Short mmCIF file of C-alpha atoms in Angstrom, two decimals:
data_model
loop_
_atom_site.label_atom_id
_atom_site.label_comp_id
_atom_site.label_asym_id
_atom_site.label_seq_id
_atom_site.Cartn_x
_atom_site.Cartn_y
_atom_site.Cartn_z
CA UNK A 20 35.63 -52.00 65.70
CA UNK A 21 33.64 -52.09 68.97
CA UNK A 22 31.39 -49.29 67.74
CA UNK A 23 27.71 -48.71 68.36
CA UNK A 24 27.00 -49.12 64.65
CA UNK A 25 27.29 -52.72 63.39
CA UNK A 26 26.82 -54.50 60.09
CA UNK A 27 23.34 -55.44 61.27
CA UNK A 28 22.45 -51.75 61.17
CA UNK A 29 23.52 -51.67 57.54
CA UNK A 30 21.40 -54.70 56.66
CA UNK A 31 18.34 -53.51 58.53
CA UNK A 32 18.53 -50.10 56.85
CA UNK A 33 18.79 -51.81 53.46
CA UNK A 34 15.20 -52.92 54.09
CA UNK A 35 13.84 -50.27 56.49
CA UNK A 36 15.49 -47.14 55.11
CA UNK A 37 13.72 -44.40 53.21
CA UNK A 38 12.65 -45.54 49.70
CA UNK A 39 14.55 -43.87 46.86
CA UNK A 40 14.83 -44.71 43.19
CA UNK A 41 18.20 -44.63 41.42
CA UNK A 42 17.26 -41.66 39.26
CA UNK A 43 16.11 -39.65 42.26
CA UNK A 44 19.28 -40.58 44.15
CA UNK A 45 21.62 -39.51 41.37
CA UNK A 46 19.84 -36.33 40.26
CA UNK A 47 18.02 -35.04 43.32
CA UNK A 48 20.22 -36.18 46.19
CA UNK A 49 23.82 -36.59 45.02
CA UNK A 50 23.81 -33.79 42.44
CA UNK A 51 21.86 -31.33 44.61
CA UNK A 52 23.59 -32.09 47.94
CA UNK A 53 27.07 -32.00 46.44
CA UNK A 54 26.43 -28.60 44.86
CA UNK A 55 24.95 -27.29 48.12
CA UNK A 56 27.90 -28.41 50.22
CA UNK A 57 30.45 -26.92 47.84
CA UNK A 58 28.65 -23.59 47.94
CA UNK A 59 28.16 -23.60 51.73
CA UNK A 60 31.86 -24.21 52.33
CA UNK A 61 33.21 -21.80 49.72
CA UNK A 62 34.56 -24.62 47.57
CA UNK A 63 32.62 -23.97 44.39
CA UNK A 64 34.81 -23.30 41.34
CA UNK A 65 38.10 -23.58 43.25
CA UNK A 66 39.68 -25.93 40.69
CA UNK A 67 42.87 -24.33 39.39
CA UNK A 68 44.07 -26.06 36.21
CA UNK A 69 47.35 -24.16 36.37
CA UNK A 70 48.23 -25.80 39.69
CA UNK A 71 47.34 -29.51 39.74
CA UNK A 72 48.52 -29.80 43.37
CA UNK A 73 46.32 -27.61 45.57
CA UNK A 74 48.23 -26.03 48.45
CA UNK A 75 45.53 -23.96 50.17
CA UNK A 76 44.99 -25.93 53.37
CA UNK A 77 42.10 -23.67 54.35
CA UNK A 78 40.15 -24.80 51.28
CA UNK A 79 41.26 -28.39 51.78
CA UNK A 80 39.92 -28.39 55.35
CA UNK A 81 36.62 -26.90 54.17
CA UNK A 82 36.36 -29.70 51.61
CA UNK A 83 36.80 -32.21 54.42
CA UNK A 84 34.04 -30.67 56.52
CA UNK A 85 31.79 -30.54 53.47
CA UNK A 86 32.50 -34.23 52.81
CA UNK A 87 31.71 -35.16 56.40
CA UNK A 88 28.39 -33.32 56.24
CA UNK A 89 27.59 -34.86 52.86
CA UNK A 90 28.18 -38.37 54.23
CA UNK A 91 25.81 -37.70 57.13
CA UNK A 92 23.10 -36.08 55.02
CA UNK A 93 23.07 -38.60 52.17
CA UNK A 94 24.16 -42.01 53.45
CA UNK A 95 24.30 -44.73 50.78
CA UNK A 96 21.70 -46.20 48.45
CA UNK A 97 21.10 -49.97 48.38
CA UNK A 98 20.40 -50.76 44.73
CA UNK A 99 18.68 -54.08 45.45
CA UNK A 100 16.01 -52.60 47.72
CA UNK A 101 16.15 -48.96 46.56
CA UNK A 102 16.34 -47.78 50.14
CA UNK A 103 18.77 -45.40 51.81
CA UNK A 104 21.27 -46.66 54.39
CA UNK A 105 21.34 -43.54 56.55
CA UNK A 106 24.06 -43.14 59.18
CA UNK A 107 23.43 -40.65 61.98
CA UNK A 108 25.81 -37.85 62.87
CA UNK A 109 26.60 -39.51 66.20
CA UNK A 110 27.28 -42.86 64.57
CA UNK A 111 29.60 -41.43 61.94
CA UNK A 112 31.41 -39.16 64.38
CA UNK A 113 31.98 -42.10 66.74
CA UNK A 114 33.75 -43.91 63.91
CA UNK A 115 35.67 -40.89 62.61
CA UNK A 116 36.90 -39.90 66.07
CA UNK A 117 37.75 -43.41 67.24
CA UNK A 118 41.48 -44.18 67.63
CA UNK A 119 43.25 -45.48 64.56
CA UNK A 120 43.78 -49.24 64.76
CA UNK A 121 47.07 -50.84 63.69
CA UNK A 122 46.51 -52.65 60.41
CA UNK A 123 48.76 -55.43 59.20
CA UNK A 124 48.67 -57.74 56.18
CA UNK A 125 50.69 -60.78 55.22
CA UNK A 126 52.72 -62.68 57.77
CA UNK A 127 56.25 -63.53 58.80
CA UNK A 128 59.00 -61.73 56.91
CA UNK A 129 56.45 -60.43 54.40
CA UNK A 130 54.14 -58.77 56.93
CA UNK A 131 53.28 -55.16 56.12
CA UNK A 132 51.95 -52.59 58.57
CA UNK A 133 49.68 -49.82 57.34
CA UNK A 134 49.45 -46.52 59.21
CA UNK A 135 47.94 -43.08 58.54
CA UNK A 136 50.22 -40.47 56.96
CA UNK A 137 50.33 -36.68 56.78
CA UNK A 138 51.01 -34.32 53.85
CA UNK A 139 54.75 -34.31 53.05
CA UNK A 140 55.17 -37.23 55.47
CA UNK A 141 58.72 -38.47 55.96
CA UNK A 142 57.60 -42.09 56.09
CA UNK A 143 56.77 -43.47 52.64
CA UNK A 144 53.38 -44.78 51.60
CA UNK A 145 52.80 -48.50 51.14
CA UNK A 146 53.30 -49.58 47.52
CA UNK A 147 50.47 -51.88 46.38
CA UNK A 148 51.70 -52.87 42.93
CA UNK A 149 50.80 -55.26 40.12
CA UNK A 150 48.21 -56.02 37.47
CA UNK A 151 45.31 -54.22 39.26
CA UNK A 152 42.40 -55.57 37.26
CA UNK A 153 44.15 -55.85 33.90
CA UNK A 154 42.82 -58.88 31.96
CA UNK A 155 45.56 -61.50 32.23
CA UNK A 156 45.72 -64.93 30.65
CA UNK A 157 46.28 -68.04 32.73
CA UNK A 158 49.67 -68.87 31.18
CA UNK A 159 51.09 -65.39 31.80
CA UNK A 160 49.64 -64.93 35.29
CA UNK A 161 52.54 -66.39 37.26
CA UNK A 162 55.49 -64.75 35.44
CA UNK A 163 53.86 -61.32 35.27
CA UNK A 164 52.91 -61.26 38.94
CA UNK A 165 56.17 -62.85 40.04
CA UNK A 166 58.10 -60.08 38.28
CA UNK A 167 56.28 -57.46 40.38
CA UNK A 168 56.46 -59.44 43.63
CA UNK A 169 60.25 -59.60 43.20
CA UNK A 170 60.60 -55.81 43.21
CA UNK A 171 61.95 -54.58 46.52
CA UNK A 172 59.63 -51.57 46.35
CA UNK A 173 56.54 -53.83 46.33
CA UNK A 174 54.89 -54.14 49.75
CA UNK A 175 51.56 -55.66 48.66
CA UNK A 176 50.69 -57.38 45.39
CA UNK A 177 47.62 -56.33 43.44
CA UNK A 178 46.59 -58.68 40.68
CA UNK A 179 45.00 -58.74 37.28
CA UNK A 180 41.74 -60.40 36.32
CA UNK A 181 41.43 -63.83 34.80
CA UNK A 182 39.19 -63.99 31.76
CA UNK A 183 39.31 -67.77 31.44
CA UNK A 184 39.23 -70.60 33.98
CA UNK A 185 41.02 -73.77 32.84
CA UNK A 186 40.66 -72.47 29.30
CA UNK A 187 36.92 -71.80 29.46
CA UNK A 188 35.39 -68.33 29.22
CA UNK A 189 34.24 -67.11 32.63
CA UNK A 190 30.54 -66.32 32.82
CA UNK A 191 29.50 -63.97 35.59
CA UNK A 192 27.35 -65.30 38.43
CA UNK A 193 27.85 -68.94 37.41
CA UNK A 194 29.97 -71.80 38.80
CA UNK A 195 32.73 -70.67 36.44
CA UNK A 196 33.20 -67.62 38.65
CA UNK A 197 33.26 -69.76 41.78
CA UNK A 198 36.05 -71.89 40.27
CA UNK A 199 37.91 -68.82 39.07
CA UNK A 200 38.21 -67.49 42.63
CA UNK A 201 40.29 -70.43 43.76
CA UNK A 202 42.33 -70.54 40.54
CA UNK A 203 43.25 -66.86 40.90
CA UNK A 204 44.41 -67.47 44.47
CA UNK A 205 46.46 -70.57 43.59
CA UNK A 206 48.21 -68.88 40.67
CA UNK A 207 48.97 -65.79 42.76
CA UNK A 208 50.33 -67.80 45.68
CA UNK A 209 52.60 -69.68 43.28
CA UNK A 210 53.84 -66.34 41.87
CA UNK A 211 54.73 -65.02 45.33
CA UNK A 212 56.35 -68.34 46.26
CA UNK A 213 58.56 -68.22 43.18
CA UNK A 214 59.43 -64.61 44.01
CA UNK A 215 60.76 -65.79 47.36
CA UNK A 216 58.01 -63.96 49.25
CA UNK A 217 55.46 -66.71 49.97
CA UNK A 218 53.64 -64.79 52.71
CA UNK A 219 53.42 -61.52 50.80
CA UNK A 220 49.87 -60.15 51.08
CA UNK A 221 47.82 -59.62 47.95
CA UNK A 222 44.39 -58.26 47.08
CA UNK A 223 41.78 -60.97 46.45
CA UNK A 224 39.62 -61.84 44.60
CA UNK A 225 39.95 -59.21 41.88
CA UNK A 226 38.65 -61.33 39.00
CA UNK A 227 35.31 -61.65 40.74
CA UNK A 228 32.42 -59.57 39.40
CA UNK A 229 29.88 -61.04 41.82
CA UNK A 230 30.35 -62.51 45.29
CA UNK A 231 30.87 -66.06 43.97
CA UNK A 232 34.56 -65.58 43.27
CA UNK A 233 35.08 -64.41 46.83
CA UNK A 234 33.28 -67.44 48.22
CA UNK A 235 35.41 -69.73 46.05
CA UNK A 236 38.84 -68.25 46.68
CA UNK A 237 39.08 -66.30 49.94
CA UNK A 238 39.77 -68.03 53.24
CA UNK A 239 39.39 -71.53 51.77
CA UNK A 240 42.04 -74.30 51.73
CA UNK A 241 44.56 -73.49 49.02
CA UNK A 242 43.12 -70.03 48.46
CA UNK A 243 43.84 -66.53 49.67
CA UNK A 244 44.32 -66.40 53.43
CA UNK A 245 42.71 -64.10 55.97
CA UNK A 246 46.06 -62.24 56.05
CA UNK A 247 45.44 -61.14 52.45
CA UNK A 248 43.28 -58.15 51.53
CA UNK A 249 39.71 -59.01 50.59
CA UNK A 250 38.40 -56.74 47.84
CA UNK A 251 34.85 -55.48 47.57
CA UNK A 252 33.38 -52.40 45.95
CA UNK A 253 30.73 -49.72 45.85
CA UNK A 254 28.91 -48.14 42.91
CA UNK A 255 29.45 -44.47 42.09
CA UNK A 256 28.10 -42.39 43.58
CA UNK A 257 27.68 -43.76 47.13
CA UNK A 258 25.66 -46.81 46.09
CA UNK A 259 25.96 -50.45 47.08
CA UNK A 260 24.35 -53.81 46.31
CA UNK A 261 24.10 -57.24 47.88
CA UNK A 262 26.97 -58.71 45.84
CA UNK A 263 29.35 -56.13 47.27
CA UNK A 264 27.94 -56.40 50.79
CA UNK A 265 28.10 -60.20 50.61
CA UNK A 266 31.82 -59.98 49.77
CA UNK A 267 32.47 -57.67 52.71
CA UNK A 268 30.38 -59.58 55.25
CA UNK A 269 31.64 -63.03 54.22
CA UNK A 270 35.29 -61.95 54.35
CA UNK A 271 34.82 -60.09 57.62
CA UNK A 272 33.03 -63.00 59.31
CA UNK A 273 35.89 -65.41 58.65
CA UNK A 274 38.39 -62.94 60.11
CA UNK A 275 39.56 -61.43 56.83
CA UNK A 276 40.76 -57.91 56.10
CA UNK A 277 38.32 -56.07 53.84
CA UNK A 278 38.78 -52.95 51.75
CA UNK A 279 36.34 -51.29 49.37
CA UNK A 280 36.69 -49.59 45.98
CA UNK A 281 34.74 -46.41 45.19
CA UNK A 282 35.52 -44.15 42.24
CA UNK A 283 33.74 -40.77 42.04
CA UNK A 284 33.27 -39.40 38.55
CA UNK A 285 34.63 -36.05 37.38
CA UNK A 286 31.87 -34.89 35.07
CA UNK A 287 29.27 -37.15 36.69
CA UNK A 288 26.42 -36.37 39.06
CA UNK A 289 28.79 -34.69 41.50
CA UNK A 290 29.88 -32.19 38.87
CA UNK A 291 33.46 -31.17 38.20
CA UNK A 292 36.73 -31.82 40.06
CA UNK A 293 35.51 -30.17 43.26
CA UNK A 294 32.43 -32.38 43.43
CA UNK A 295 34.39 -35.55 42.72
CA UNK A 296 36.90 -34.67 45.45
CA UNK A 297 34.02 -34.06 47.85
CA UNK A 298 32.49 -37.45 47.05
CA UNK A 299 35.84 -39.20 47.48
CA UNK A 300 36.10 -37.70 50.96
CA UNK A 301 32.52 -38.65 51.84
CA UNK A 302 33.04 -42.23 50.63
CA UNK A 303 36.28 -42.60 52.59
CA UNK A 304 34.45 -41.54 55.76
CA UNK A 305 31.19 -43.41 55.27
CA UNK A 306 31.99 -46.73 53.62
CA UNK A 307 34.27 -48.14 56.37
CA UNK A 308 31.33 -47.85 58.76
CA UNK A 309 28.62 -49.13 56.40
CA UNK A 310 30.76 -52.06 55.19
CA UNK A 311 32.71 -52.54 58.45
CA UNK A 312 35.83 -52.56 56.29
CA UNK A 313 39.33 -51.34 57.01
CA UNK A 314 39.68 -48.61 54.40
CA UNK A 315 38.50 -47.28 51.05
CA UNK A 316 40.43 -47.23 47.78
CA UNK A 317 39.33 -44.33 45.66
CA UNK A 318 40.22 -42.41 42.52
CA UNK A 319 38.45 -39.49 40.89
CA UNK A 320 37.72 -40.87 37.43
CA UNK A 321 37.40 -38.74 34.31
CA UNK A 322 33.98 -39.45 32.77
CA UNK A 323 35.39 -38.89 29.29
CA UNK A 324 38.16 -41.46 29.42
CA UNK A 325 37.74 -43.67 32.49
CA UNK A 326 41.16 -42.66 33.86
CA UNK A 327 42.46 -40.53 36.71
CA UNK A 328 45.59 -39.10 35.10
CA UNK A 329 43.92 -36.13 33.40
CA UNK A 330 44.59 -32.69 34.87
CA UNK A 331 41.16 -32.31 36.55
CA UNK A 332 41.49 -35.76 38.16
CA UNK A 333 44.99 -35.12 39.48
CA UNK A 334 43.74 -31.92 41.11
CA UNK A 335 40.65 -33.65 42.55
CA UNK A 336 42.58 -36.63 43.92
CA UNK A 337 45.22 -34.38 45.44
CA UNK A 338 42.58 -32.21 47.10
CA UNK A 339 40.74 -35.22 48.52
CA UNK A 340 43.92 -36.91 49.74
CA UNK A 341 45.14 -33.73 51.43
CA UNK A 342 41.75 -33.24 53.08
CA UNK A 343 41.79 -36.78 54.44
CA UNK A 344 45.43 -36.91 55.51
CA UNK A 345 45.09 -33.60 57.38
CA UNK A 346 41.80 -34.33 59.14
CA UNK A 347 41.19 -38.09 59.26
CA UNK A 348 43.21 -40.32 61.59
CA UNK A 349 42.55 -43.41 59.48
CA UNK A 350 44.20 -44.99 56.46
CA UNK A 351 42.98 -44.64 52.87
CA UNK A 352 44.27 -45.73 49.49
CA UNK A 353 44.72 -43.93 46.16
CA UNK A 354 44.93 -45.52 42.74
CA UNK A 355 46.93 -45.05 39.51
CA UNK A 356 44.87 -45.61 36.33
CA UNK A 357 46.61 -44.43 33.14
CA UNK A 358 45.18 -44.72 29.64
CA UNK A 359 48.35 -45.55 27.69
CA UNK A 360 49.76 -49.04 27.35
CA UNK A 361 53.18 -50.64 27.89
CA UNK A 362 56.29 -49.68 25.93
CA UNK A 363 55.16 -46.02 25.67
CA UNK A 364 56.53 -42.90 27.29
CA UNK A 365 52.98 -41.77 27.94
CA UNK A 366 52.30 -44.64 30.35
CA UNK A 367 55.37 -43.69 32.38
CA UNK A 368 54.50 -39.98 32.40
CA UNK A 369 50.97 -40.77 33.62
CA UNK A 370 52.31 -43.17 36.24
CA UNK A 371 54.76 -40.56 37.51
CA UNK A 372 52.14 -37.82 37.84
CA UNK A 373 49.73 -39.86 39.89
CA UNK A 374 52.41 -41.51 42.01
CA UNK A 375 53.85 -38.12 42.95
CA UNK A 376 50.62 -36.37 43.88
CA UNK A 377 49.20 -39.17 46.04
CA UNK A 378 52.47 -39.92 47.81
CA UNK A 379 53.23 -36.30 48.71
CA UNK A 380 49.60 -35.58 49.71
CA UNK A 381 49.78 -38.12 52.55
CA UNK A 382 47.94 -41.09 51.05
CA UNK A 383 48.51 -44.18 53.20
CA UNK A 384 48.77 -46.78 50.43
CA UNK A 385 48.85 -46.39 46.64
CA UNK A 386 47.69 -49.10 44.26
CA UNK A 387 48.60 -49.43 40.59
CA UNK A 388 49.46 -49.46 37.82
CA UNK A 389 46.28 -50.07 35.81
CA UNK A 390 48.00 -49.81 32.42
CA UNK A 391 45.86 -49.02 29.39
CA UNK A 392 42.86 -48.47 31.66
CA UNK A 393 42.56 -52.25 31.93
CA UNK A 394 41.00 -52.48 28.47
CA UNK A 395 43.38 -54.85 26.71
CA UNK A 396 44.27 -58.43 27.65
CA UNK A 397 47.91 -59.00 28.61
CA UNK A 398 48.96 -55.36 28.32
CA UNK A 399 51.00 -54.66 31.44
CA UNK A 400 54.53 -55.22 32.78
CA UNK A 401 56.58 -54.76 35.92
CA UNK A 402 58.45 -51.66 34.65
CA UNK A 403 55.60 -49.18 35.08
CA UNK A 404 55.08 -50.67 38.54
CA UNK A 405 58.77 -50.30 39.35
CA UNK A 406 58.58 -46.61 38.47
CA UNK A 407 55.49 -46.12 40.64
CA UNK A 408 57.14 -47.91 43.57
CA UNK A 409 60.36 -45.95 43.20
CA UNK A 410 58.46 -42.65 43.31
CA UNK A 411 56.27 -43.78 46.23
CA UNK A 412 59.35 -44.71 48.29
CA UNK A 413 61.26 -41.56 47.30
CA UNK A 414 58.38 -39.12 47.87
CA UNK A 415 59.39 -38.19 51.44
CA UNK A 416 62.14 -36.10 49.82
CA UNK A 417 59.53 -33.94 48.03
CA UNK A 418 57.36 -31.03 49.13
CA UNK A 419 53.95 -30.11 47.77
CA UNK A 420 55.52 -27.16 45.95
CA UNK A 421 58.05 -29.43 44.28
CA UNK A 422 55.35 -31.96 43.39
CA UNK A 423 53.25 -29.21 41.83
CA UNK A 424 56.19 -27.91 39.77
CA UNK A 425 57.16 -31.37 38.53
CA UNK A 426 53.61 -32.40 37.61
CA UNK A 427 53.12 -29.10 35.76
CA UNK A 428 56.10 -30.06 33.59
CA UNK A 429 55.01 -33.65 32.99
CA UNK A 430 51.32 -33.09 32.16
CA UNK A 431 51.95 -31.27 28.83
CA UNK A 432 54.05 -34.22 27.69
CA UNK A 433 50.96 -36.44 27.37
CA UNK A 434 47.73 -34.44 27.75
CA UNK A 435 47.21 -33.95 24.03
CA UNK A 436 47.36 -37.73 23.50
CA UNK A 437 44.72 -38.73 26.06
CA UNK A 438 41.90 -38.86 23.50
CA UNK A 439 43.89 -41.17 21.22
CA UNK A 440 46.31 -42.73 23.64
CA UNK A 441 48.71 -45.38 22.34
CA UNK A 442 47.62 -48.93 23.07
CA UNK A 443 51.22 -49.97 23.52
CA UNK A 444 52.44 -53.52 23.15
CA UNK A 445 51.38 -56.85 24.61
CA UNK A 446 53.21 -58.06 27.68
CA UNK A 447 55.02 -60.75 25.66
CA UNK A 448 56.23 -58.17 23.13
CA UNK A 449 58.05 -56.10 25.73
CA UNK A 450 58.76 -58.61 28.51
CA UNK A 451 60.56 -61.98 28.37
CA UNK A 452 58.58 -64.44 30.50
CA UNK A 453 61.66 -66.67 30.95
CA UNK A 454 64.39 -64.16 31.77
CA UNK A 455 62.04 -61.48 33.20
CA UNK A 456 63.95 -58.87 31.24
CA UNK A 457 62.15 -56.08 29.37
CA UNK A 458 62.72 -55.67 25.65
CA UNK A 459 65.55 -53.34 24.60
CA UNK A 460 62.96 -50.83 23.36
CA UNK A 461 60.98 -50.83 26.62
CA UNK A 462 64.14 -50.64 28.74
CA UNK A 463 65.45 -47.69 26.75
CA UNK A 464 62.09 -45.91 26.94
CA UNK A 465 62.10 -46.45 30.70
CA UNK A 466 65.64 -45.12 31.12
CA UNK A 467 64.86 -42.08 29.01
CA UNK A 468 61.77 -41.13 31.04
CA UNK A 469 63.56 -41.76 34.36
CA UNK A 470 66.28 -39.33 33.27
CA UNK A 471 63.65 -36.73 32.34
CA UNK A 472 61.98 -37.13 35.73
CA UNK A 473 65.24 -36.82 37.60
CA UNK A 474 66.21 -33.76 35.58
CA UNK A 475 62.90 -32.21 36.69
CA UNK A 476 63.85 -32.81 40.31
CA UNK A 477 62.01 -36.08 40.99
CA UNK A 478 63.99 -38.02 43.61
CA UNK A 479 64.41 -41.65 42.57
CA UNK A 480 66.31 -44.30 44.48
CA UNK A 481 66.56 -47.38 42.24
#
């Protein structure tokens, strides 16, 4: 990055920063500062449930400024040392105002270039599709991921999580996890090879809870390459630990391309949708500097259900994405996390809502689809990903007004079911692993929902 702030500043502040316990951080810093910033910038109680896509750019820009100030005033908490990693205003502004760097992933014919976008941008977002953390068995890993890699709308592959390694249950922070890292990479590379896209980039190592999986599978012979996206994370709200920092630093030091997950909570210490949006903005500004990573993946997560397809979350994510795309000359990623499972209309409705709002709001790259909230093993297919990719690539034909009108029509189709969402069917019940064809029931459900979406004015190209 060639910035004044380096990763050594992060590490030194993990040990020399101001002491702060987790309870104090959550209740006296995050909760208090978030409320203060919302009030100072006139953004308190601006959530409008009747319009899930906010269109007041004045309020959106105020949210951005509030998020920038919040990032400067809070910093991040290191959980291992219980000290604050504080970034100065000059340091953060140097990063925020620095020129956007060209980002590329993969190689050869499968190379993908990632650039910032604007609201209602005429160039489509990058579609980062696949299993995204869904528990996936070893024998289904290749066919499920191959089916997504074969889609022409897929630019980057995101993968599920292994829950066994060579048939044995994976135990966190043990050699099992180290072995799992390489197995995940080998299976994924075989899936992309069979799809005819051997150099397609993918996100690695998603099965890894601690840093061991990253050490075992990223940048090693036979594993994920430095052209793939190295995944790390942060703890909500604005917290980190040494496992996450180890992932980032290790991957960065070997020349890898690192991105970080951070999911603010609607109904958490930041408060309602406005507070979650504010924290998503702050994280997207702060974490790339603290972690020296390329971008942040974020979703405003509903504390009640662990999803981001509820009405408050769609509003919050749209507000945050608009604030960033209008004011931040860097890339950022949104996420699609429905609660319903495969072979249900609800999953497709949820997928459509969150694909539309992020794509039209100017999000650079969109990752999904995390079917069934990632709760059930082998409960995802390529069809929900195909729908997400189709919408992402067709979104340049939509305006914010159109997106708002369409989402307002789709939300009532599934909102009442969120509390008791259908689990759906296992991958093998609605997807043939030999022919790669969906079941007749799943195909008909998909066609029916596509027709509904198109009748509502959603442009689709497939």
